[in-house]
Amino acid sequence: MLILMFGAPGVGKGTQAKLLQERKGFFHLSTGDLLRAAIKNGTELGLMAKRFMDRGELVPDDVMIGLVEETMASTHTDNFILDGFPRTAAQAEALDKMFAKNSKTIDKVLNLSVPQQEIVERLSQRRTCLSCGATYNLIVNPPKNDSICDVCGGEVVQRKDDEPETIKHRLNVYIEKTSPLIKYYGAEGKLVHIDAVGEIETIFSRIMSVLEPAYKV
Ligand code: AMP
């Protein structure tokens, strides 16, 4: 089963995708996580991507399409979740071509939605572990020991792109470049809207009620 996690930055795509990975065995392909790993490892890709990411801009399409193509080619499962890709019309078209080449299709596009004001609050309170990528919210789910990650003991910091000015810009980029894809997937009849306000477990149940009828993992 191939699922796209769709929605603005901060709606909880990564959190829900990680739960689906842990509990249901999906392979979770997050392009943001891949880029952050490249930055951490100091690769050429990381150095290039960082310039865009720190400003809240999208990394160029050709780079992202190549990265996803490469990762999918080395992933031997049919059960995966794409989180953070596609983000532009060119990426959506490239993904369709990749799937068509392998006789695969997208099963569901989950569009997680949260009102914009709550998104800004969530992102400004979000803190992320530099080592394992675990995320925290300073109000509802802070790390137990200041800035030490509960999961791996790494350092928990505010992502540069979660600073207030960059958050605003990322949301504008989402509205302009990514949100038109809602229409694209809506026309294909694969889009499901998920109310992503509430407890993490409640949102997970909403997602499972959509996936379970077609569940093949
Ligand atoms: P995320 O962790 O998904 O919020 O992604 C963080 C940042 O990585 C984004 O703001 C972009 O700069 C970059 N990025 C991640 N996925 C993509 C993509 N599919 N296309 C372009 N840039 C991306």
PDB file of C-alpha atoms and ligand atoms in Angstrom:
ATOM      1  CA  MET A   1       0.000   0.000   0.000  1.00  0.00           C
ATOM      2  CA  LEU A   2       1.423   3.374  -1.044  1.00  0.00           C
ATOM      3  CA  ILE A   3       0.358   6.391   0.952  1.00  0.00           C
ATOM      4  CA  LEU A   4       1.124  10.067   0.551  1.00  0.00           C
ATOM      5  CA  MET A   5       1.074  12.156   3.711  1.00  0.00           C
ATOM      6  CA  PHE A   6      -0.031  15.549   2.610  1.00  0.00           C
ATOM      7  CA  GLY A   7      -0.529  18.880   4.389  1.00  0.00           C
ATOM      8  CA  ALA A   8       1.122  22.122   5.451  1.00  0.00           C
ATOM      9  CA  PRO A   9       4.277  22.175   7.579  1.00  0.00           C
ATOM     10  CA  GLY A  10       3.418  21.451  11.215  1.00  0.00           C
ATOM     11  CA  VAL A  11       0.199  19.465  10.720  1.00  0.00           C
ATOM     12  CA  GLY A  12       1.817  16.312  12.136  1.00  0.00           C
ATOM     13  CA  LYS A  13       2.632  14.349   8.972  1.00  0.00           C
ATOM     14  CA  GLY A  14       5.933  13.080  10.376  1.00  0.00           C
ATOM     15  CA  THR A  15       4.448  12.143  13.758  1.00  0.00           C
ATOM     16  CA  GLN A  16       1.674  10.083  12.191  1.00  0.00           C
ATOM     17  CA  ALA A  17       3.962   8.522   9.579  1.00  0.00           C
ATOM     18  CA  LYS A  18       6.366   7.415  12.336  1.00  0.00           C
ATOM     19  CA  LEU A  19       3.479   5.772  14.216  1.00  0.00           C
ATOM     20  CA  LEU A  20       2.414   3.934  11.059  1.00  0.00           C
ATOM     21  CA  GLN A  21       5.991   2.776  10.648  1.00  0.00           C
ATOM     22  CA  GLU A  22       6.337   1.558  14.257  1.00  0.00           C
ATOM     23  CA  ARG A  23       2.946  -0.065  14.577  1.00  0.00           C
ATOM     24  CA  LYS A  24       2.063  -1.198  11.077  1.00  0.00           C
ATOM     25  CA  GLY A  25       5.426  -1.794   9.448  1.00  0.00           C
ATOM     26  CA  PHE A  26       5.271   0.831   6.754  1.00  0.00           C
ATOM     27  CA  PHE A  27       8.539   2.152   5.338  1.00  0.00           C
ATOM     28  CA  HIS A  28       8.585   5.881   6.100  1.00  0.00           C
ATOM     29  CA  LEU A  29      10.264   8.018   3.469  1.00  0.00           C
ATOM     30  CA  SER A  30      10.502  11.603   4.699  1.00  0.00           C
ATOM     31  CA  THR A  31      12.319  13.912   2.290  1.00  0.00           C
ATOM     32  CA  GLY A  32      12.874  16.459   5.099  1.00  0.00           C
ATOM     33  CA  ASP A  33      14.555  13.746   7.225  1.00  0.00           C
ATOM     34  CA  LEU A  34      16.693  12.630   4.265  1.00  0.00           C
ATOM     35  CA  LEU A  35      17.868  16.202   3.728  1.00  0.00           C
ATOM     36  CA  ARG A  36      18.573  16.762   7.430  1.00  0.00           C
ATOM     37  CA  ALA A  37      20.620  13.537   7.496  1.00  0.00           C
ATOM     38  CA  ALA A  38      22.585  14.797   4.481  1.00  0.00           C
ATOM     39  CA  ILE A  39      23.245  18.096   6.290  1.00  0.00           C
ATOM     40  CA  LYS A  40      24.377  16.238   9.412  1.00  0.00           C
ATOM     41  CA  ASN A  41      26.735  14.084   7.342  1.00  0.00           C
ATOM     42  CA  GLY A  42      28.153  17.153   5.580  1.00  0.00           C
ATOM     43  CA  THR A  43      27.509  15.750   2.086  1.00  0.00           C
ATOM     44  CA  GLU A  44      27.406  17.881  -1.044  1.00  0.00           C
ATOM     45  CA  LEU A  45      23.615  17.419  -1.153  1.00  0.00           C
ATOM     46  CA  GLY A  46      23.363  18.550   2.482  1.00  0.00           C
ATOM     47  CA  LEU A  47      25.440  21.679   1.923  1.00  0.00           C
ATOM     48  CA  MET A  48      23.354  22.652  -1.087  1.00  0.00           C
ATOM     49  CA  ALA A  49      19.969  21.847   0.514  1.00  0.00           C
ATOM     50  CA  LYS A  50      20.754  23.740   3.730  1.00  0.00           C
ATOM     51  CA  ARG A  51      20.853  27.064   1.883  1.00  0.00           C
ATOM     52  CA  PHE A  52      17.242  26.568   0.784  1.00  0.00           C
ATOM     53  CA  MET A  53      15.944  24.926   3.954  1.00  0.00           C
ATOM     54  CA  ASP A  54      17.250  27.599   6.343  1.00  0.00           C
ATOM     55  CA  ARG A  55      15.315  30.213   4.360  1.00  0.00           C
ATOM     56  CA  GLY A  56      12.144  28.131   4.228  1.00  0.00           C
ATOM     57  CA  GLU A  57      12.485  27.681   0.454  1.00  0.00           C
ATOM     58  CA  LEU A  58      11.947  24.462  -1.449  1.00  0.00           C
ATOM     59  CA  VAL A  59      14.994  22.529  -2.608  1.00  0.00           C
ATOM     60  CA  PRO A  60      14.991  22.440  -6.460  1.00  0.00           C
ATOM     61  CA  ASP A  61      12.747  19.848  -8.101  1.00  0.00           C
ATOM     62  CA  ASP A  62      15.460  17.991 -10.035  1.00  0.00           C
ATOM     63  CA  VAL A  63      17.414  17.378  -6.823  1.00  0.00           C
ATOM     64  CA  MET A  64      14.348  16.153  -4.932  1.00  0.00           C
ATOM     65  CA  ILE A  65      13.100  13.942  -7.747  1.00  0.00           C
ATOM     66  CA  GLY A  66      16.546  12.312  -8.059  1.00  0.00           C
ATOM     67  CA  LEU A  67      16.715  11.751  -4.307  1.00  0.00           C
ATOM     68  CA  VAL A  68      13.293  10.105  -4.121  1.00  0.00           C
ATOM     69  CA  GLU A  69      13.938   7.990  -7.203  1.00  0.00           C
ATOM     70  CA  GLU A  70      17.206   6.730  -5.739  1.00  0.00           C
ATOM     71  CA  THR A  71      15.681   5.966  -2.332  1.00  0.00           C
ATOM     72  CA  MET A  72      12.697   4.153  -3.794  1.00  0.00           C
ATOM     73  CA  ALA A  73      14.914   2.076  -6.061  1.00  0.00           C
ATOM     74  CA  SER A  74      16.810   0.783  -3.033  1.00  0.00           C
ATOM     75  CA  THR A  75      13.664   0.157  -0.947  1.00  0.00           C
ATOM     76  CA  HIS A  76      12.283  -3.336  -1.340  1.00  0.00           C
ATOM     77  CA  THR A  77       8.785  -2.983   0.013  1.00  0.00           C
ATOM     78  CA  ASP A  78       5.423  -2.085  -1.472  1.00  0.00           C
ATOM     79  CA  ASN A  79       4.199  -0.645   1.804  1.00  0.00           C
ATOM     80  CA  PHE A  80       5.486   2.820   2.194  1.00  0.00           C
ATOM     81  CA  ILE A  81       4.554   6.317   3.138  1.00  0.00           C
ATOM     82  CA  LEU A  82       5.886   9.346   1.358  1.00  0.00           C
ATOM     83  CA  ASP A  83       6.044  12.275   3.749  1.00  0.00           C
ATOM     84  CA  GLY A  84       6.935  15.706   2.373  1.00  0.00           C
ATOM     85  CA  PHE A  85       6.986  14.656  -1.285  1.00  0.00           C
ATOM     86  CA  PRO A  86       5.596  15.715  -3.731  1.00  0.00           C
ATOM     87  CA  ARG A  87       5.567  19.410  -2.937  1.00  0.00           C
ATOM     88  CA  THR A  88       5.190  20.828  -6.455  1.00  0.00           C
ATOM     89  CA  ALA A  89       3.324  19.941  -9.650  1.00  0.00           C
ATOM     90  CA  ALA A  90       6.613  18.877 -11.297  1.00  0.00           C
ATOM     91  CA  GLN A  91       7.324  16.480  -8.401  1.00  0.00           C
ATOM     92  CA  ALA A  92       3.798  15.020  -8.569  1.00  0.00           C
ATOM     93  CA  GLU A  93       4.162  14.374 -12.291  1.00  0.00           C
ATOM     94  CA  ALA A  94       7.607  12.801 -11.808  1.00  0.00           C
ATOM     95  CA  LEU A  95       6.190  10.554  -9.077  1.00  0.00           C
ATOM     96  CA  ASP A  96       3.386   9.373 -11.346  1.00  0.00           C
ATOM     97  CA  LYS A  97       5.990   8.475 -13.973  1.00  0.00           C
ATOM     98  CA  MET A  98       8.151   6.607 -11.414  1.00  0.00           C
ATOM     99  CA  PHE A  99       5.159   4.575 -10.297  1.00  0.00           C
ATOM    100  CA  ALA A 100       3.907   3.911 -13.816  1.00  0.00           C
ATOM    101  CA  LYS A 101       7.348   2.546 -14.742  1.00  0.00           C
ATOM    102  CA  ASN A 102       7.068   0.019 -11.898  1.00  0.00           C
ATOM    103  CA  SER A 103       3.346  -0.692 -12.382  1.00  0.00           C
ATOM    104  CA  LYS A 104       2.550   0.808  -8.979  1.00  0.00           C
ATOM    105  CA  THR A 105      -0.128   3.278  -8.003  1.00  0.00           C
ATOM    106  CA  ILE A 106      -0.761   5.564  -5.068  1.00  0.00           C
ATOM    107  CA  ASP A 107      -3.514   4.100  -2.893  1.00  0.00           C
ATOM    108  CA  LYS A 108      -4.392   7.037  -0.662  1.00  0.00           C
ATOM    109  CA  VAL A 109      -3.428  10.666  -0.264  1.00  0.00           C
ATOM    110  CA  LEU A 110      -4.067  11.706   3.323  1.00  0.00           C
ATOM    111  CA  ASN A 111      -4.552  15.454   3.545  1.00  0.00           C
ATOM    112  CA  LEU A 112      -3.993  16.406   7.192  1.00  0.00           C
ATOM    113  CA  SER A 113      -5.527  19.765   8.022  1.00  0.00           C
ATOM    114  CA  VAL A 114      -5.079  22.136  10.946  1.00  0.00           C
ATOM    115  CA  PRO A 115      -6.091  25.842  11.136  1.00  0.00           C
ATOM    116  CA  GLN A 116      -3.211  28.155  10.254  1.00  0.00           C
ATOM    117  CA  GLN A 117      -3.020  29.828  13.679  1.00  0.00           C
ATOM    118  CA  GLU A 118      -2.578  26.473  15.389  1.00  0.00           C
ATOM    119  CA  ILE A 119       0.114  25.526  12.863  1.00  0.00           C
ATOM    120  CA  VAL A 120       2.103  28.663  13.728  1.00  0.00           C
ATOM    121  CA  GLU A 121       1.770  27.897  17.452  1.00  0.00           C
ATOM    122  CA  ARG A 122       2.788  24.251  16.993  1.00  0.00           C
ATOM    123  CA  LEU A 123       5.831  25.075  14.862  1.00  0.00           C
ATOM    124  CA  SER A 124       7.076  27.823  17.143  1.00  0.00           C
ATOM    125  CA  GLN A 125       6.875  25.478  20.140  1.00  0.00           C
ATOM    126  CA  ARG A 126       8.427  22.541  18.259  1.00  0.00           C
ATOM    127  CA  ARG A 127      11.888  21.351  19.229  1.00  0.00           C
ATOM    128  CA  THR A 128      13.802  18.622  17.408  1.00  0.00           C
ATOM    129  CA  CYS A 129      16.601  16.247  18.399  1.00  0.00           C
ATOM    130  CA  LEU A 130      19.738  16.912  16.362  1.00  0.00           C
ATOM    131  CA  SER A 131      20.694  13.221  16.524  1.00  0.00           C
ATOM    132  CA  CYS A 132      17.564  11.107  16.006  1.00  0.00           C
ATOM    133  CA  GLY A 133      15.013  13.661  14.765  1.00  0.00           C
ATOM    134  CA  ALA A 134      12.514  13.030  17.618  1.00  0.00           C
ATOM    135  CA  THR A 135      10.203  16.009  17.981  1.00  0.00           C
ATOM    136  CA  TYR A 136       8.826  17.687  21.108  1.00  0.00           C
ATOM    137  CA  ASN A 137       6.380  20.461  21.860  1.00  0.00           C
ATOM    138  CA  LEU A 138       7.519  22.762  24.674  1.00  0.00           C
ATOM    139  CA  ILE A 139       3.967  23.067  26.022  1.00  0.00           C
ATOM    140  CA  VAL A 140       2.333  19.664  25.647  1.00  0.00           C
ATOM    141  CA  ASN A 141       5.281  17.296  25.324  1.00  0.00           C
ATOM    142  CA  PRO A 142       8.615  18.834  26.430  1.00  0.00           C
ATOM    143  CA  PRO A 143      11.799  16.741  26.813  1.00  0.00           C
ATOM    144  CA  LYS A 144      12.045  15.442  30.401  1.00  0.00           C
ATOM    145  CA  ASN A 145      15.512  16.976  30.916  1.00  0.00           C
ATOM    146  CA  ASP A 146      15.750  20.456  29.423  1.00  0.00           C
ATOM    147  CA  SER A 147      17.311  20.062  26.007  1.00  0.00           C
ATOM    148  CA  ILE A 148      18.273  16.389  26.228  1.00  0.00           C
ATOM    149  CA  CYS A 149      16.406  13.966  23.979  1.00  0.00           C
ATOM    150  CA  ASP A 150      14.335  11.363  25.907  1.00  0.00           C
ATOM    151  CA  VAL A 151      14.906   8.844  23.120  1.00  0.00           C
ATOM    152  CA  CYS A 152      18.657   8.994  22.400  1.00  0.00           C
ATOM    153  CA  GLY A 153      20.221  11.559  24.762  1.00  0.00           C
ATOM    154  CA  GLY A 154      21.041  13.894  21.824  1.00  0.00           C
ATOM    155  CA  GLU A 155      20.696  17.670  21.889  1.00  0.00           C
ATOM    156  CA  VAL A 156      17.190  19.059  21.404  1.00  0.00           C
ATOM    157  CA  VAL A 157      17.076  22.399  19.547  1.00  0.00           C
ATOM    158  CA  GLN A 158      14.748  24.654  17.584  1.00  0.00           C
ATOM    159  CA  ARG A 159      15.087  23.948  13.848  1.00  0.00           C
ATOM    160  CA  LYS A 160      16.260  27.087  12.077  1.00  0.00           C
ATOM    161  CA  ASP A 161      13.236  26.850   9.794  1.00  0.00           C
ATOM    162  CA  ASP A 162      10.903  26.765  12.832  1.00  0.00           C
ATOM    163  CA  GLU A 163      11.859  30.350  13.746  1.00  0.00           C
ATOM    164  CA  PRO A 164       8.889  32.774  13.390  1.00  0.00           C
ATOM    165  CA  GLU A 165       9.826  34.604  10.147  1.00  0.00           C
ATOM    166  CA  THR A 166      10.732  31.384   8.376  1.00  0.00           C
ATOM    167  CA  ILE A 167       7.505  29.685   9.522  1.00  0.00           C
ATOM    168  CA  LYS A 168       5.470  32.421   7.805  1.00  0.00           C
ATOM    169  CA  HIS A 169       7.473  32.009   4.630  1.00  0.00           C
ATOM    170  CA  ARG A 170       7.151  28.202   4.640  1.00  0.00           C
ATOM    171  CA  LEU A 171       3.374  28.510   4.957  1.00  0.00           C
ATOM    172  CA  ASN A 172       3.261  30.910   2.002  1.00  0.00           C
ATOM    173  CA  VAL A 173       5.392  28.543  -0.055  1.00  0.00           C
ATOM    174  CA  TYR A 174       3.003  25.715   0.876  1.00  0.00           C
ATOM    175  CA  ILE A 175      -0.046  27.738  -0.196  1.00  0.00           C
ATOM    176  CA  GLU A 176       1.509  28.811  -3.478  1.00  0.00           C
ATOM    177  CA  LYS A 177       3.373  25.694  -4.618  1.00  0.00           C
ATOM    178  CA  THR A 178       2.053  22.651  -2.750  1.00  0.00           C
ATOM    179  CA  SER A 179      -1.633  23.203  -1.959  1.00  0.00           C
ATOM    180  CA  PRO A 180      -2.651  23.134  -5.671  1.00  0.00           C
ATOM    181  CA  LEU A 181      -1.825  19.411  -5.550  1.00  0.00           C
ATOM    182  CA  ILE A 182      -4.965  18.882  -3.449  1.00  0.00           C
ATOM    183  CA  LYS A 183      -6.959  19.460  -6.623  1.00  0.00           C
ATOM    184  CA  TYR A 184      -4.633  17.182  -8.611  1.00  0.00           C
ATOM    185  CA  TYR A 185      -5.122  14.219  -6.258  1.00  0.00           C
ATOM    186  CA  GLY A 186      -8.781  15.081  -5.648  1.00  0.00           C
ATOM    187  CA  ALA A 187      -9.419  14.625  -9.356  1.00  0.00           C
ATOM    188  CA  GLU A 188      -7.872  11.146  -9.165  1.00  0.00           C
ATOM    189  CA  GLY A 189     -10.275  10.196  -6.343  1.00  0.00           C
ATOM    190  CA  LYS A 190      -7.467   9.288  -3.950  1.00  0.00           C
ATOM    191  CA  LEU A 191      -7.676  12.202  -1.576  1.00  0.00           C
ATOM    192  CA  VAL A 192      -8.974  11.780   1.975  1.00  0.00           C
ATOM    193  CA  HIS A 193      -9.238  14.746   4.332  1.00  0.00           C
ATOM    194  CA  ILE A 194      -8.139  14.082   7.904  1.00  0.00           C
ATOM    195  CA  ASP A 195      -8.953  16.491  10.703  1.00  0.00           C
ATOM    196  CA  ALA A 196      -5.521  16.706  12.364  1.00  0.00           C
ATOM    197  CA  VAL A 197      -6.565  18.732  15.412  1.00  0.00           C
ATOM    198  CA  GLY A 198      -6.605  16.828  18.697  1.00  0.00           C
ATOM    199  CA  GLU A 199      -4.619  14.133  20.496  1.00  0.00           C
ATOM    200  CA  ILE A 200      -2.009  12.230  18.499  1.00  0.00           C
ATOM    201  CA  GLU A 201      -3.807   8.926  19.223  1.00  0.00           C
ATOM    202  CA  THR A 202      -7.173  10.304  18.119  1.00  0.00           C
ATOM    203  CA  ILE A 203      -5.688  11.437  14.812  1.00  0.00           C
ATOM    204  CA  PHE A 204      -3.991   8.049  14.406  1.00  0.00           C
ATOM    205  CA  SER A 205      -7.404   6.346  14.848  1.00  0.00           C
ATOM    206  CA  ARG A 206      -8.922   8.634  12.217  1.00  0.00           C
ATOM    207  CA  ILE A 207      -6.154   7.632   9.806  1.00  0.00           C
ATOM    208  CA  MET A 208      -6.554   3.926  10.570  1.00  0.00           C
ATOM    209  CA  SER A 209     -10.280   4.089   9.954  1.00  0.00           C
ATOM    210  CA  VAL A 210      -9.462   5.260   6.435  1.00  0.00           C
ATOM    211  CA  LEU A 211      -6.647   2.762   5.819  1.00  0.00           C
ATOM    212  CA  GLU A 212      -8.041  -0.359   7.471  1.00  0.00           C
ATOM    213  CA  PRO A 213     -10.656  -1.244   4.838  1.00  0.00           C
ATOM    214  CA  ALA A 214      -7.906  -1.450   2.198  1.00  0.00           C
ATOM    215  CA  TYR A 215      -5.199  -2.657   4.553  1.00  0.00           C
ATOM    216  CA  LYS A 216      -2.672  -5.065   3.042  1.00  0.00           C
ATOM    217  CA  VAL A 217       0.470  -4.710   5.213  1.00  0.00           C
TER     218      VAL A 217
HETATM  219  P1  AMP B   1       9.948  19.012   6.234  1.00  0.00           P
HETATM  220  O1  AMP B   1      10.759  18.328   7.273  1.00  0.00           O
HETATM  221  O2  AMP B   1       9.141  18.085   5.391  1.00  0.00           O
HETATM  222  O3  AMP B   1       9.137  20.164   6.783  1.00  0.00           O
HETATM  223  O4  AMP B   1      11.000  19.674   5.209  1.00  0.00           O
HETATM  224  C1  AMP B   1      11.926  20.646   5.635  1.00  0.00           C
HETATM  225  C2  AMP B   1      12.488  21.401   4.442  1.00  0.00           C
HETATM  226  O5  AMP B   1      13.151  20.504   3.552  1.00  0.00           O
HETATM  227  C3  AMP B   1      11.461  22.099   3.576  1.00  0.00           C
HETATM  228  O6  AMP B   1      11.069  23.369   4.076  1.00  0.00           O
HETATM  229  C4  AMP B   1      12.228  22.232   2.252  1.00  0.00           C
HETATM  230  O7  AMP B   1      13.213  23.242   2.322  1.00  0.00           O
HETATM  231  C5  AMP B   1      12.974  20.900   2.203  1.00  0.00           C
HETATM  232  N1  AMP B   1      12.155  19.867   1.519  1.00  0.00           N
HETATM  233  C6  AMP B   1      11.659  18.711   2.060  1.00  0.00           C
HETATM  234  N2  AMP B   1      10.961  18.011   1.147  1.00  0.00           N
HETATM  235  C7  AMP B   1      11.018  18.734  -0.005  1.00  0.00           C
HETATM  236  C8  AMP B   1      10.476  18.568  -1.311  1.00  0.00           C
HETATM  237  N3  AMP B   1       9.721  17.501  -1.627  1.00  0.00           N
HETATM  238  N4  AMP B   1      10.738  19.521  -2.245  1.00  0.00           N
HETATM  239  C9  AMP B   1      11.498  20.596  -1.965  1.00  0.00           C
HETATM  240  N5  AMP B   1      12.027  20.824  -0.748  1.00  0.00           N
HETATM  241  C10 AMP B   1      11.792  19.918   0.233  1.00  0.00           C
END
